[in-house]
Amino acid sequence: MSQNSKTALRATLQSQFSIIVSFLAIFWLLEILDAFVFRGSLDQFGIYPRSLEGLRGIVFAPFLHADFGHLIANSVPFVVLAWLVMLQEVSDFWIVTIITMVVGGLGVWLIAPANTVTVGASILIFGYLGFLLLRGWFQKNLASIVLSIVVLVLYGSALWGLLPGRAGVSWQGHLFGFIGGAIAAWLIAREKHYYSKN
């Protein structure tokens, strides 16, 4: 590997590390503030179904958590899947994150039960999962297909979370986050295919 390649790889890894650590820091800082300063009141910025005020949760909900147990459960899969999303291009992470937040958040806002509030990074986690599982299908290159298979082996059991199950767990957030990730996989594959022809 040439010195230029090593430098580029180091810069990419540093960028990936910085992004993931920044997101984790926001998650944890907000939960610490919510628990010890605001006494749980930050969760009011989550997604309230079919309420104009609840629309703000599309932006804020993925960064908020119900408690530390919820946050801990989300932290490791967020790190792993977010990094895998970045493997081909760091820009993929931003595209997938934004599309997942919008599609996942709107889905929750439209169909979640009344008088509930949805918070948590699982909307993003399932968006990354949807993107990674379907990237191979849409991009049809060996690296993407292998990555999709690896993710399926590691996280395939999480797909049960797309179905109604445990009380207090937003399967709507999981399902529409996953759909958002799938849409992102399709859009990114179309973009890369377009540019590869020129």
Short mmCIF file of C-alpha atoms in Angstrom, two decimals:
data_model
loop_
_atom_site.label_atom_id
_atom_site.label_comp_id
_atom_site.label_asym_id
_atom_site.label_seq_id
_atom_site.Cartn_x
_atom_site.Cartn_y
_atom_site.Cartn_z
CA MET A 1 0.00 0.00 0.00
CA SER A 2 1.43 3.39 -1.00
CA GLN A 3 1.89 6.24 1.44
CA ASN A 4 -0.93 8.18 -0.23
CA SER A 5 -3.26 5.19 0.16
CA LYS A 6 -2.32 4.83 3.82
CA THR A 7 -2.95 8.52 4.41
CA ALA A 8 -6.34 8.35 2.67
CA LEU A 9 -7.32 5.25 4.66
CA ARG A 10 -6.28 6.89 7.92
CA ALA A 11 -8.31 10.00 7.09
CA THR A 12 -11.36 7.88 6.24
CA LEU A 13 -11.13 5.88 9.47
CA GLN A 14 -10.72 9.07 11.49
CA SER A 15 -13.80 10.56 9.81
CA GLN A 16 -15.83 7.41 10.49
CA PHE A 17 -14.68 7.31 14.10
CA SER A 18 -15.47 11.00 14.65
CA ILE A 19 -19.00 10.69 13.25
CA ILE A 20 -19.90 7.61 15.29
CA VAL A 21 -18.40 8.99 18.52
CA SER A 22 -20.22 12.30 17.96
CA PHE A 23 -23.58 10.55 17.60
CA LEU A 24 -22.93 8.38 20.66
CA ALA A 25 -21.86 11.43 22.67
CA ILE A 26 -25.11 13.19 21.77
CA PHE A 27 -27.17 10.12 22.74
CA TRP A 28 -25.45 9.79 26.10
CA LEU A 29 -25.28 13.49 26.92
CA LEU A 30 -28.98 13.93 26.25
CA GLU A 31 -29.89 10.89 28.37
CA ILE A 32 -27.68 12.07 31.24
CA LEU A 33 -29.27 15.53 31.09
CA ASP A 34 -32.74 14.00 30.81
CA ALA A 35 -32.20 11.73 33.81
CA PHE A 36 -30.43 14.12 36.17
CA VAL A 37 -31.42 17.63 35.09
CA PHE A 38 -34.73 17.52 33.22
CA ARG A 39 -36.22 14.52 35.08
CA GLY A 40 -37.46 12.77 31.95
CA SER A 41 -39.06 15.81 30.35
CA LEU A 42 -36.85 15.71 27.22
CA ASP A 43 -38.88 12.75 26.01
CA GLN A 44 -41.66 15.22 25.19
CA PHE A 45 -39.61 15.97 22.07
CA GLY A 46 -40.30 12.48 20.75
CA ILE A 47 -42.86 11.56 18.11
CA TYR A 48 -46.50 12.10 19.13
CA PRO A 49 -48.75 10.47 16.51
CA ARG A 50 -50.90 12.70 14.32
CA SER A 51 -50.05 15.86 16.24
CA LEU A 52 -48.49 18.91 14.64
CA GLU A 53 -46.28 19.32 17.69
CA GLY A 54 -45.31 15.66 17.40
CA LEU A 55 -43.73 16.25 13.99
CA ARG A 56 -40.68 17.75 15.67
CA GLY A 57 -39.97 14.27 16.96
CA ILE A 58 -38.97 13.21 13.44
CA VAL A 59 -35.75 15.17 14.05
CA PHE A 60 -35.33 14.70 17.80
CA ALA A 61 -36.67 11.21 18.60
CA PRO A 62 -33.68 9.19 17.30
CA PHE A 63 -31.39 11.05 19.73
CA LEU A 64 -33.56 10.51 22.82
CA HIS A 65 -34.07 7.35 24.90
CA ALA A 66 -36.57 6.21 27.50
CA ASP A 67 -33.85 5.29 30.04
CA PHE A 68 -30.26 4.12 30.29
CA GLY A 69 -31.23 0.50 29.63
CA HIS A 70 -32.82 1.56 26.35
CA LEU A 71 -29.74 3.58 25.43
CA ILE A 72 -27.30 0.78 26.29
CA ALA A 73 -29.32 -1.70 24.20
CA ASN A 74 -29.11 0.65 21.21
CA SER A 75 -25.49 1.77 21.51
CA VAL A 76 -23.63 -1.33 20.30
CA PRO A 77 -25.84 -2.11 17.25
CA PHE A 78 -25.74 1.58 16.33
CA VAL A 79 -21.93 1.60 16.32
CA VAL A 80 -21.61 -1.64 14.33
CA LEU A 81 -24.30 -0.94 11.72
CA ALA A 82 -23.44 2.75 11.30
CA TRP A 83 -19.81 1.81 10.60
CA LEU A 84 -20.84 -0.87 8.10
CA VAL A 85 -23.01 1.70 6.30
CA MET A 86 -19.90 3.88 5.92
CA LEU A 87 -17.65 1.14 4.56
CA GLN A 88 -18.05 2.03 0.88
CA GLU A 89 -18.48 5.78 1.30
CA VAL A 90 -18.91 7.98 4.36
CA SER A 91 -21.49 10.00 2.43
CA ASP A 92 -23.74 6.92 2.38
CA PHE A 93 -24.15 7.28 6.15
CA TRP A 94 -25.60 10.79 5.88
CA ILE A 95 -27.97 9.86 3.05
CA VAL A 96 -29.24 6.76 4.85
CA THR A 97 -29.56 8.59 8.16
CA ILE A 98 -31.61 11.47 6.75
CA ILE A 99 -33.91 9.29 4.65
CA THR A 100 -34.43 6.89 7.57
CA MET A 101 -35.24 9.70 9.98
CA VAL A 102 -37.84 11.16 7.61
CA VAL A 103 -39.47 7.92 6.46
CA GLY A 104 -39.24 6.23 9.86
CA GLY A 105 -40.46 9.28 11.73
CA LEU A 106 -43.38 9.94 9.40
CA GLY A 107 -44.40 6.28 9.54
CA VAL A 108 -44.48 6.36 13.33
CA TRP A 109 -46.33 9.68 13.30
CA LEU A 110 -48.99 8.26 10.96
CA ILE A 111 -49.73 4.85 12.47
CA ALA A 112 -48.44 4.62 16.06
CA PRO A 113 -51.18 4.38 18.70
CA ALA A 114 -52.66 7.62 20.00
CA ASN A 115 -51.39 9.00 23.30
CA THR A 116 -47.93 7.45 22.91
CA VAL A 117 -44.51 8.97 22.44
CA THR A 118 -41.74 7.26 20.48
CA VAL A 119 -38.04 7.87 21.15
CA GLY A 120 -34.87 5.94 20.43
CA ALA A 121 -32.07 5.30 17.95
CA SER A 122 -33.71 2.02 16.91
CA ILE A 123 -35.36 3.92 14.04
CA LEU A 124 -31.84 4.57 12.73
CA ILE A 125 -30.59 1.09 13.60
CA PHE A 126 -33.34 -0.59 11.61
CA GLY A 127 -32.77 1.89 8.79
CA TYR A 128 -29.12 0.88 8.64
CA LEU A 129 -30.17 -2.76 8.80
CA GLY A 130 -32.57 -2.32 5.88
CA PHE A 131 -29.94 -0.49 3.87
CA LEU A 132 -27.24 -3.09 4.48
CA LEU A 133 -29.48 -6.09 3.79
CA LEU A 134 -30.79 -4.65 0.51
CA ARG A 135 -27.64 -2.91 -0.69
CA GLY A 136 -26.39 -6.17 -2.24
CA TRP A 137 -29.69 -6.72 -4.04
CA PHE A 138 -29.75 -3.24 -5.56
CA GLN A 139 -26.03 -2.68 -6.24
CA LYS A 140 -25.33 -6.23 -7.45
CA ASN A 141 -21.59 -6.12 -6.81
CA LEU A 142 -19.67 -8.76 -4.89
CA ALA A 143 -18.62 -6.53 -1.98
CA SER A 144 -22.20 -5.37 -1.35
CA ILE A 145 -23.62 -8.89 -1.64
CA VAL A 146 -21.04 -10.30 0.80
CA LEU A 147 -21.73 -7.46 3.25
CA SER A 148 -25.49 -8.09 3.02
CA ILE A 149 -24.94 -11.77 3.82
CA VAL A 150 -22.66 -10.96 6.77
CA VAL A 151 -25.23 -8.54 8.19
CA LEU A 152 -28.00 -11.09 7.70
CA VAL A 153 -26.02 -13.67 9.67
CA LEU A 154 -25.17 -11.22 12.45
CA TYR A 155 -28.47 -9.35 12.75
CA GLY A 156 -31.07 -11.41 10.89
CA SER A 157 -32.86 -12.29 14.12
CA ALA A 158 -33.55 -8.58 14.66
CA LEU A 159 -36.01 -8.73 11.77
CA TRP A 160 -38.59 -10.09 14.21
CA GLY A 161 -38.62 -6.55 15.58
CA LEU A 162 -40.45 -5.44 12.44
CA LEU A 163 -43.57 -7.21 13.72
CA PRO A 164 -45.87 -6.25 16.60
CA GLY A 165 -44.52 -7.80 19.76
CA ARG A 166 -43.53 -6.56 23.19
CA ALA A 167 -45.55 -3.80 24.80
CA GLY A 168 -43.71 -0.51 24.91
CA VAL A 169 -41.51 -1.34 21.90
CA SER A 170 -42.22 0.66 18.75
CA TRP A 171 -42.42 -1.92 15.99
CA GLN A 172 -43.70 0.95 13.85
CA GLY A 173 -40.36 2.73 14.29
CA HIS A 174 -38.52 -0.47 13.43
CA LEU A 175 -40.65 -1.18 10.37
CA PHE A 176 -40.62 2.31 8.87
CA GLY A 177 -36.97 2.81 9.76
CA PHE A 178 -36.23 -0.39 7.83
CA ILE A 179 -38.32 0.87 4.89
CA GLY A 180 -36.40 4.15 4.96
CA GLY A 181 -33.11 2.23 4.80
CA ALA A 182 -34.41 0.14 1.91
CA ILE A 183 -35.40 3.28 0.01
CA ALA A 184 -31.93 4.73 0.65
CA ALA A 185 -30.32 1.53 -0.69
CA TRP A 186 -32.37 1.82 -3.87
CA LEU A 187 -31.62 5.52 -4.36
CA ILE A 188 -27.89 5.16 -3.74
CA ALA A 189 -27.68 2.17 -6.10
CA ARG A 190 -29.45 4.20 -8.81
CA GLU A 191 -27.07 7.12 -8.31
CA LYS A 192 -23.96 4.94 -8.48
CA HIS A 193 -25.23 3.07 -11.52
CA TYR A 194 -25.95 6.39 -13.25
CA TYR A 195 -22.49 7.78 -12.60
CA SER A 196 -20.79 4.55 -13.60
CA LYS A 197 -22.16 4.92 -17.16
CA ASN A 198 -20.49 8.28 -17.78
#
